[in-house]
Amino acid sequence: MRVLLTIAYDGTAYAGWQRQENALAVQQVVEEALASLIGCAVTLTAASRTDAGVHALGQRAAFNVEGLRIPLNKLPRVLNGLLPADISVSHAQAVPQDFNPRFAARFKTYRYQIWNASVPNPMYNRYSAFINQPLDILAMQKAARHFIGRHDFAAFCATGGSAKTTVREIYTCTISQAENLITLEITGNAFLYNMVRIIAGTLTYAGLGKINPCIIPDIIAARDRTQAGKTMPPQGLTLVEVQFKE
Amino acid sequence: MRVLLTIAYDGTAYAGWQRQENALAVQQVVEEALASLIGCAVTLTAASRTDAGVHALGQRAAFNVEGLRIPLNKLPRVLNGLLPADISVSHAQAVPQDFNPRFAARFKTYRYQIWNASVPNPMYNRYSAFINQPLDILAMQKAARHFIGRHDFAAFCATGGSAKTTVREIYTCTISQAENLITLEITGNAFLYNMVRIIAGTLTYAGLGKINPCIIPDIIAARDRTQAGKTMPPQGLTLVEVQFKE
């Protein structure tokens, strides 16, 4: 049987999703909890390899298991009893044997939060970037609209990505504000390495008046990383949701 | 000169506001930052002695200083450069020499958050209590209204409090819901030891159907701690605001 999990985590303490040699990753912690429950080694394949410090509300990851004795609807609560407080499984479902969450993803939604005030807020430190200069929300909203559509996002891709093409389609890209908290929410068919954090940095430049919102199409067209904004820090980023093809 | 600070903190790592022998308190960290800035020992007097694990967005604390060389409007950002990320000073103002934030407080607002879902949310763990049984919001809202007014809150006071009288006045007491997050917001002239956490526990009993909302007046009238709900855990509680007499 192949099982697909929905996983939420506070990424603060982890070196990202993907298992690695010298640092603790979310994947390793969940795999070890599964292994101790099932009695044999388990390998998870995730929809998104979130970076160190990035959070998730709706990460999806699949694994194979034979003869699972726990009913699937009870699996999340049993697993949560074995997981630390900063990782939680909310759902488990059976999927076809060839299901790969990464390739089956139809779109993903990310959120990027900015705490915009003269001083930081300790209750948002873990989940937002702090910017102490006033941001022009209208300029950010104007700039955000230009990202919607099918574009070559080479200017919004960190080196080290392994994508064959840098063309991606963005369906929604919105900026909202609730008191001092500014939130970017972006949905696309897929994202390049650091793409959301570079878009957030470029929108921040628009908000600070460093660039005019109407030059975003030129920045995209130039396909030059140096023309886009800086990469924003990881703790503001959350993988909110992954939707699959029918 | 006497200076009044507005202080926010994530209380997770601290043994509460008040300085103590064998554990790190928020008061000690802020006093040490002030002392290293000013060059001599400083004692802070706070509006509220929040418990271990309780958070604050608008704690207020005052101290005396002679010959402060930093302008008051620059003090918060300078202090924040010395403070850890989980404590932040947002405002500093001069107050009369006899100003005591505890006795000058006209009302205080607290917030209590509950994450109500079948599984916990790692991004709310630090700032909410987790309840996995469904809560009836309407019953909680009905129950909440009965706390408004001037009452003897002896049933809602943990042993160990030092108050001369257990009569307090509650101005507002509301329950709201945003998806799985349930928020109690309560404003009163003052609060007994653990009072908000016991009220939150009693409202939770109403939400679980363990008590009928209309018996809240009887529980108050009985002045018997054992008739009220359990004390909810500290991490759901935040001191939001302290308002002073004119």
XYZ file of C-alpha atoms in Angstrom:
492
model
C 0.000 0.000 0.000
C 1.139 3.547 -0.699
C 0.124 6.201 1.819
C 0.056 9.981 1.343
C 0.471 12.145 4.448
C -0.369 15.809 4.979
C 2.284 17.299 7.263
C 2.611 20.641 9.066
C 5.817 21.850 10.678
C 7.494 24.788 12.301
C 10.766 24.693 10.336
C 12.763 26.827 12.800
C 14.716 23.917 14.283
C 15.298 21.994 11.033
C 17.721 22.016 8.116
C 14.728 21.917 5.755
C 12.587 19.016 4.558
C 15.227 16.897 2.860
C 17.267 14.369 4.834
C 20.971 15.239 4.969
C 24.237 14.099 6.495
C 25.132 16.504 9.269
C 21.908 18.235 10.217
C 18.426 17.243 11.315
C 15.773 17.455 8.592
C 11.994 17.133 8.920
C 12.044 14.116 6.569
C 14.326 12.186 8.933
C 12.155 12.877 11.991
C 8.947 11.745 10.252
C 10.657 8.713 8.695
C 11.997 7.654 12.089
C 8.568 8.012 13.713
C 7.052 5.908 10.899
C 9.838 3.320 11.173
C 9.358 2.901 14.916
C 5.616 2.483 14.366
C 5.821 0.065 11.427
C 8.944 -1.808 12.429
C 10.968 -1.315 9.259
C 12.698 1.523 7.391
C 10.483 3.968 5.501
C 11.354 6.453 2.732
C 9.183 9.508 2.201
C 8.825 11.296 -1.153
C 7.608 14.860 -0.667
C 5.816 17.345 -2.904
C 8.246 20.142 -2.013
C 11.769 20.256 -0.612
C 11.366 23.210 1.723
C 14.597 24.980 2.737
C 16.099 25.292 6.211
C 13.857 27.425 8.429
C 10.875 27.327 6.054
C 7.523 26.189 7.504
C 4.695 24.083 6.142
C 1.003 23.814 6.856
C 0.240 21.404 4.016
C 3.380 19.525 2.948
C 2.478 16.204 1.300
C 4.699 13.114 1.392
C 4.131 9.487 0.385
C 5.625 6.168 1.493
C 5.147 2.453 0.860
C 4.118 0.085 3.622
C 3.078 -3.561 3.774
C 0.515 -4.833 6.262
C -0.169 -1.604 8.140
C -2.148 -2.669 11.227
C -3.344 0.831 12.151
C -6.418 2.117 10.237
C -5.441 5.042 8.001
C -7.851 7.446 9.720
C -6.136 6.749 13.062
C -2.599 7.016 11.681
C -2.225 10.833 12.102
C -3.014 10.822 15.831
C -0.856 7.775 16.511
C 2.043 9.319 14.583
C 1.613 12.649 16.381
C 2.128 10.790 19.628
C 5.614 9.904 18.374
C 6.470 13.240 16.728
C 7.877 16.349 18.447
C 5.539 19.307 18.984
C 6.915 21.189 15.972
C 5.831 18.509 13.463
C 2.261 17.272 13.042
C 0.530 14.917 10.608
C -3.060 15.975 9.871
C -4.209 13.468 7.262
C -3.360 10.070 5.752
C -4.889 8.532 2.637
C -4.214 5.616 0.284
C -2.856 6.547 -3.166
C -1.947 4.514 -6.274
C 1.354 2.647 -6.095
C 3.004 4.936 -8.686
C 1.901 8.197 -7.022
C 4.759 10.725 -6.713
C 3.661 13.884 -4.847
C 6.308 15.959 -6.581
C 5.265 15.146 -10.139
C 1.537 14.836 -9.361
C 1.327 18.369 -7.939
C -0.960 20.540 -10.059
C -0.375 23.699 -8.068
C 1.225 24.847 -4.851
C 0.393 27.780 -2.618
C 3.029 29.579 -0.574
C 2.677 32.421 1.912
C 5.354 34.962 2.789
C 4.872 37.145 5.892
C 6.547 40.462 6.697
C 6.309 42.205 10.057
C 6.458 45.875 9.091
C 6.865 48.147 12.117
C 9.516 50.273 13.775
C 10.369 47.411 16.179
C 10.157 43.616 15.859
C 7.313 41.583 17.356
C 8.659 38.575 19.323
C 5.437 36.660 18.651
C 5.991 36.895 14.867
C 9.797 36.500 14.776
C 9.677 32.829 13.913
C 7.125 33.276 11.137
C 7.974 36.534 9.389
C 10.724 38.742 8.039
C 11.123 42.037 9.902
C 11.290 45.275 7.898
C 11.417 48.490 9.896
C 11.053 50.987 7.011
C 7.441 51.734 5.985
C 6.247 49.663 3.021
C 3.864 51.106 0.421
C 1.197 48.406 0.200
C -0.425 49.823 -2.935
C 2.919 49.749 -4.769
C 3.443 46.135 -3.642
C -0.046 45.181 -4.823
C 0.559 46.848 -8.212
C 3.859 45.014 -8.562
C 2.336 41.666 -7.480
C -0.150 41.610 -10.371
C 2.670 41.534 -12.938
C 3.804 38.096 -11.735
C 0.515 36.450 -12.705
C 0.663 34.410 -15.913
C 3.088 32.135 -17.722
C 6.597 33.621 -17.672
C 10.230 32.645 -17.835
C 11.244 33.261 -14.214
C 15.027 32.893 -14.741
C 15.506 36.262 -12.959
C 13.768 34.777 -9.896
C 15.823 31.635 -9.499
C 18.810 31.122 -7.207
C 21.816 29.298 -8.589
C 21.836 25.666 -7.571
C 18.405 24.837 -8.952
C 18.159 21.765 -11.161
C 15.112 22.705 -13.247
C 15.210 21.919 -16.969
C 13.147 24.984 -17.822
C 12.649 28.225 -15.913
C 9.149 28.764 -17.309
C 6.447 28.646 -14.639
C 2.819 29.727 -14.449
C 1.539 31.859 -11.573
C -2.249 31.803 -11.034
C -2.657 34.200 -8.113
C -0.278 36.628 -6.433
C -1.800 38.849 -3.746
C -0.540 41.202 -1.069
C -2.732 41.829 1.985
C -2.229 43.740 5.210
C -3.576 43.207 8.744
C -2.208 45.942 10.987
C 1.602 45.516 10.863
C 1.580 42.111 9.185
C 1.940 42.064 5.394
C 1.216 38.767 3.657
C 2.116 37.635 0.137
C 0.090 34.648 -1.035
C 1.136 33.058 -4.295
C -0.182 30.034 -6.198
C 1.571 28.533 -9.206
C 2.004 25.258 -11.078
C 5.543 24.925 -9.693
C 8.304 27.114 -8.288
C 12.011 27.483 -8.999
C 14.665 27.352 -6.268
C 14.105 30.348 -3.907
C 11.544 31.777 -6.347
C 8.962 32.860 -3.738
C 11.621 34.444 -1.525
C 13.062 36.393 -4.493
C 9.573 37.529 -5.573
C 8.939 38.610 -1.958
C 12.230 40.539 -2.038
C 11.312 42.215 -5.324
C 7.867 43.187 -3.997
C 9.608 44.588 -0.909
C 11.815 46.737 -3.172
C 8.592 48.051 -4.775
C 7.168 48.724 -1.302
C 10.307 50.633 -0.282
C 10.236 52.715 -3.492
C 13.525 51.244 -4.711
C 11.873 50.116 -7.940
C 8.759 51.241 -9.802
C 6.039 48.532 -9.874
C 5.610 48.963 -13.631
C 9.153 47.765 -14.382
C 8.396 44.232 -13.097
C 7.663 42.996 -16.651
C 11.082 44.320 -17.732
C 12.796 42.547 -14.823
C 11.063 39.297 -15.800
C 11.931 39.782 -19.484
C 15.614 40.481 -18.726
C 16.011 36.973 -17.253
C 18.809 38.422 -15.093
C 18.889 37.495 -11.390
C 20.748 40.719 -10.499
C 17.804 42.879 -11.596
C 15.343 41.256 -9.179
C 15.191 41.959 -5.438
C 17.177 40.182 -2.765
C 16.255 36.736 -1.458
C 14.145 37.229 1.661
C 14.972 35.189 4.803
C 13.462 31.688 5.148
C 11.420 32.138 8.336
C 8.791 34.270 6.530
C 7.951 31.441 4.120
C 5.282 28.768 4.592
C 4.197 26.051 2.149
C 0.439 26.362 2.627
C -1.064 23.811 0.269
C -0.322 21.349 -2.533
C -3.119 20.395 -4.917
C -2.870 17.320 -7.126
C -4.080 16.489 -10.604
C -7.425 14.680 -10.598
C 13.836 60.733 35.351
C 11.324 57.882 35.383
C 10.805 56.015 32.121
C 7.893 53.765 31.149
C 8.584 51.032 28.577
C 6.142 49.034 26.454
C 7.509 45.498 26.111
C 6.505 42.495 23.991
C 7.806 38.993 24.550
C 7.422 35.379 23.573
C 7.328 33.874 27.058
C 8.134 30.305 25.982
C 11.731 30.377 27.209
C 11.130 32.316 30.434
C 10.032 31.611 34.000
C 7.555 34.507 33.711
C 8.049 38.245 34.094
C 9.273 38.404 37.673
C 12.953 37.998 38.507
C 13.709 34.872 40.519
C 16.589 32.897 41.975
C 17.036 29.788 39.860
C 15.373 30.534 36.538
C 15.600 33.186 33.866
C 12.794 35.761 33.926
C 11.959 38.446 31.345
C 12.508 41.149 33.990
C 16.114 40.072 34.493
C 16.904 40.091 30.769
C 15.463 43.592 30.249
C 17.105 44.920 33.434
C 20.481 43.568 32.330
C 20.125 45.139 28.884
C 19.230 48.478 30.520
C 22.123 48.173 33.007
C 24.675 47.528 30.261
C 23.330 50.540 28.360
C 23.126 52.949 31.293
C 26.122 51.698 33.261
C 24.401 51.040 36.578
C 21.841 48.641 38.032
C 18.203 49.189 37.081
C 15.009 47.886 38.710
C 11.847 47.557 36.646
C 8.331 47.740 38.106
C 5.808 46.078 35.803
C 2.045 46.420 35.345
C 1.533 42.656 35.384
C 3.548 39.704 36.683
C 2.907 37.279 33.841
C 3.464 33.589 34.664
C 6.007 31.203 33.158
C 5.257 30.606 29.476
C 2.772 33.497 29.201
C 3.360 36.039 26.410
C 2.963 39.808 26.184
C 2.361 42.265 23.395
C 1.905 45.302 25.638
C 3.543 44.720 29.022
C 4.438 48.043 30.683
C 7.350 48.530 33.067
C 8.972 51.618 34.610
C 12.464 52.394 35.918
C 14.427 55.342 37.286
C 17.494 56.673 35.512
C 19.737 59.713 35.950
C 21.346 61.483 33.033
C 20.132 59.200 30.205
C 22.204 60.214 27.166
C 20.015 58.463 24.590
C 16.886 60.360 23.478
C 13.751 58.496 24.658
C 12.429 58.015 21.128
C 15.656 56.201 20.185
C 15.755 54.060 23.345
C 13.554 51.185 22.016
C 15.712 50.498 18.969
C 18.957 50.785 20.921
C 17.613 48.430 23.605
C 16.383 45.962 20.989
C 19.941 45.756 19.714
C 20.883 44.366 23.144
C 17.831 42.152 23.711
C 17.303 38.597 22.419
C 14.840 38.081 19.555
C 12.057 36.914 21.877
C 11.899 40.234 23.770
C 11.272 43.614 22.155
C 10.711 47.138 23.475
C 8.307 49.138 21.297
C 7.935 52.423 23.165
C 9.557 54.569 25.876
C 8.071 57.646 27.530
C 8.751 59.846 30.537
C 6.340 59.482 33.471
C 5.995 61.207 36.874
C 8.501 60.101 39.525
C 5.816 58.347 41.603
C 4.308 56.426 38.680
C 3.731 52.733 39.469
C 2.414 50.795 36.431
C 0.756 48.211 38.650
C -1.336 50.647 40.662
C -1.872 53.123 37.824
C -3.429 50.490 35.540
C -7.061 51.329 34.771
C -7.714 48.205 32.752
C -5.872 45.306 31.211
C -6.699 43.208 28.165
C -5.709 39.569 27.886
C -6.143 37.122 25.019
C -6.418 33.353 25.317
C -6.048 31.237 22.162
C -7.217 27.660 21.604
C -6.311 25.575 18.561
C -9.392 23.394 18.108
C -8.845 20.628 15.553
C -8.314 16.886 15.437
C -4.519 17.379 15.270
C -2.218 20.114 16.625
C -0.804 22.891 14.428
C 2.965 23.270 14.963
C 2.751 26.944 13.967
C 0.315 27.664 16.837
C 1.801 25.353 19.499
C 3.720 28.123 21.225
C 0.762 30.479 21.323
C -2.313 28.365 21.985
C -3.767 25.486 23.953
C -4.680 22.450 21.844
C -8.127 20.891 22.253
C -8.988 18.037 19.908
C -12.673 17.619 20.818
C -15.065 19.934 18.942
C -15.984 23.082 20.872
C -19.464 24.618 20.621
C -18.674 28.281 19.941
C -22.216 29.504 20.559
C -22.229 27.878 24.016
C -18.846 29.506 24.764
C -20.156 32.894 23.624
C -23.274 32.533 25.791
C -21.134 31.584 28.782
C -18.668 34.442 28.162
C -21.344 37.129 28.539
C -22.009 36.107 32.158
C -18.518 37.176 33.206
C -19.123 40.815 32.267
C -19.752 43.113 35.240
C -18.557 43.541 38.804
C -18.362 40.178 40.562
C -16.584 38.390 43.357
C -14.304 36.106 41.346
C -13.127 33.929 44.285
C -14.085 30.815 42.250
C -11.684 31.962 39.522
C -8.592 32.479 41.630
C -5.756 30.005 42.167
C -4.410 29.616 45.688
C -1.271 31.638 46.186
C -2.742 34.974 45.179
C -2.155 37.897 47.547
C -5.176 40.043 46.678
C -7.018 41.750 49.559
C -10.355 41.401 47.780
C -11.504 38.989 45.094
C -13.967 41.493 43.581
C -13.047 42.515 40.045
C -14.874 44.231 37.190
C -14.911 42.738 33.686
C -15.781 45.186 30.878
C -15.677 42.919 27.825
C -15.439 39.158 27.417
C -15.715 37.848 23.848
C -15.146 34.571 22.055
C -14.333 34.644 18.331
C -13.370 31.985 15.821
C -11.163 32.086 12.718
C -11.107 28.624 11.159
C -9.618 26.351 13.858
C -8.401 29.144 16.111
C -10.712 30.188 18.956
C -9.845 33.410 20.769
C -11.038 34.695 24.121
C -10.453 38.415 24.607
C -11.146 39.821 28.050
C -10.766 43.326 29.491
C -11.089 44.103 33.187
C -9.943 46.559 35.830
C -7.625 43.910 37.297
C -7.257 40.136 37.395
C -6.719 37.606 40.187
C -3.980 34.980 40.083
C -4.658 32.621 37.122
C -8.089 34.246 36.648
C -7.995 34.427 32.825
C -6.750 30.859 32.518
C -9.515 29.582 34.837
C -12.167 31.582 32.942
C -10.773 30.104 29.686
C -11.026 26.635 31.240
C -14.613 27.248 32.340
C -15.569 28.521 28.863
C -13.938 25.390 27.430
C -16.137 23.243 29.697
C -19.148 25.114 28.270
C -17.829 24.486 24.743
C -17.424 20.766 25.453
C -20.957 20.529 26.906
C -19.627 19.648 30.378
C -21.504 22.605 31.885
C -24.535 24.599 30.760
C -23.652 28.251 29.923
C -26.539 29.497 32.087
C -25.008 28.118 35.300
C -22.010 30.494 35.092
C -23.745 33.000 37.449
C -24.199 30.161 39.979
C -20.517 29.185 39.701
C -19.513 32.805 40.297
C -21.959 33.128 43.236
C -20.688 29.909 44.875
C -17.201 31.447 45.293
C -15.848 27.877 45.159
C -12.772 27.176 42.995
C -13.776 23.526 42.521
C -16.962 24.492 40.647
C -15.108 26.422 37.916
C -13.207 24.816 35.043
C -9.583 23.733 35.073
C -6.702 26.179 34.718
C -5.728 26.270 31.034
C -2.014 26.000 30.119
C 0.081 29.199 30.052
C 1.143 29.222 26.388
C -2.345 30.231 25.208
C -2.271 33.452 27.251
C -1.049 36.861 26.081
C -1.142 40.173 27.939
C -2.319 42.373 25.062
C -2.626 45.843 26.565
C -2.498 47.885 29.758
C -4.348 51.204 29.904
C -3.600 53.762 32.591
C -5.693 56.286 34.471
C -5.557 59.738 32.896
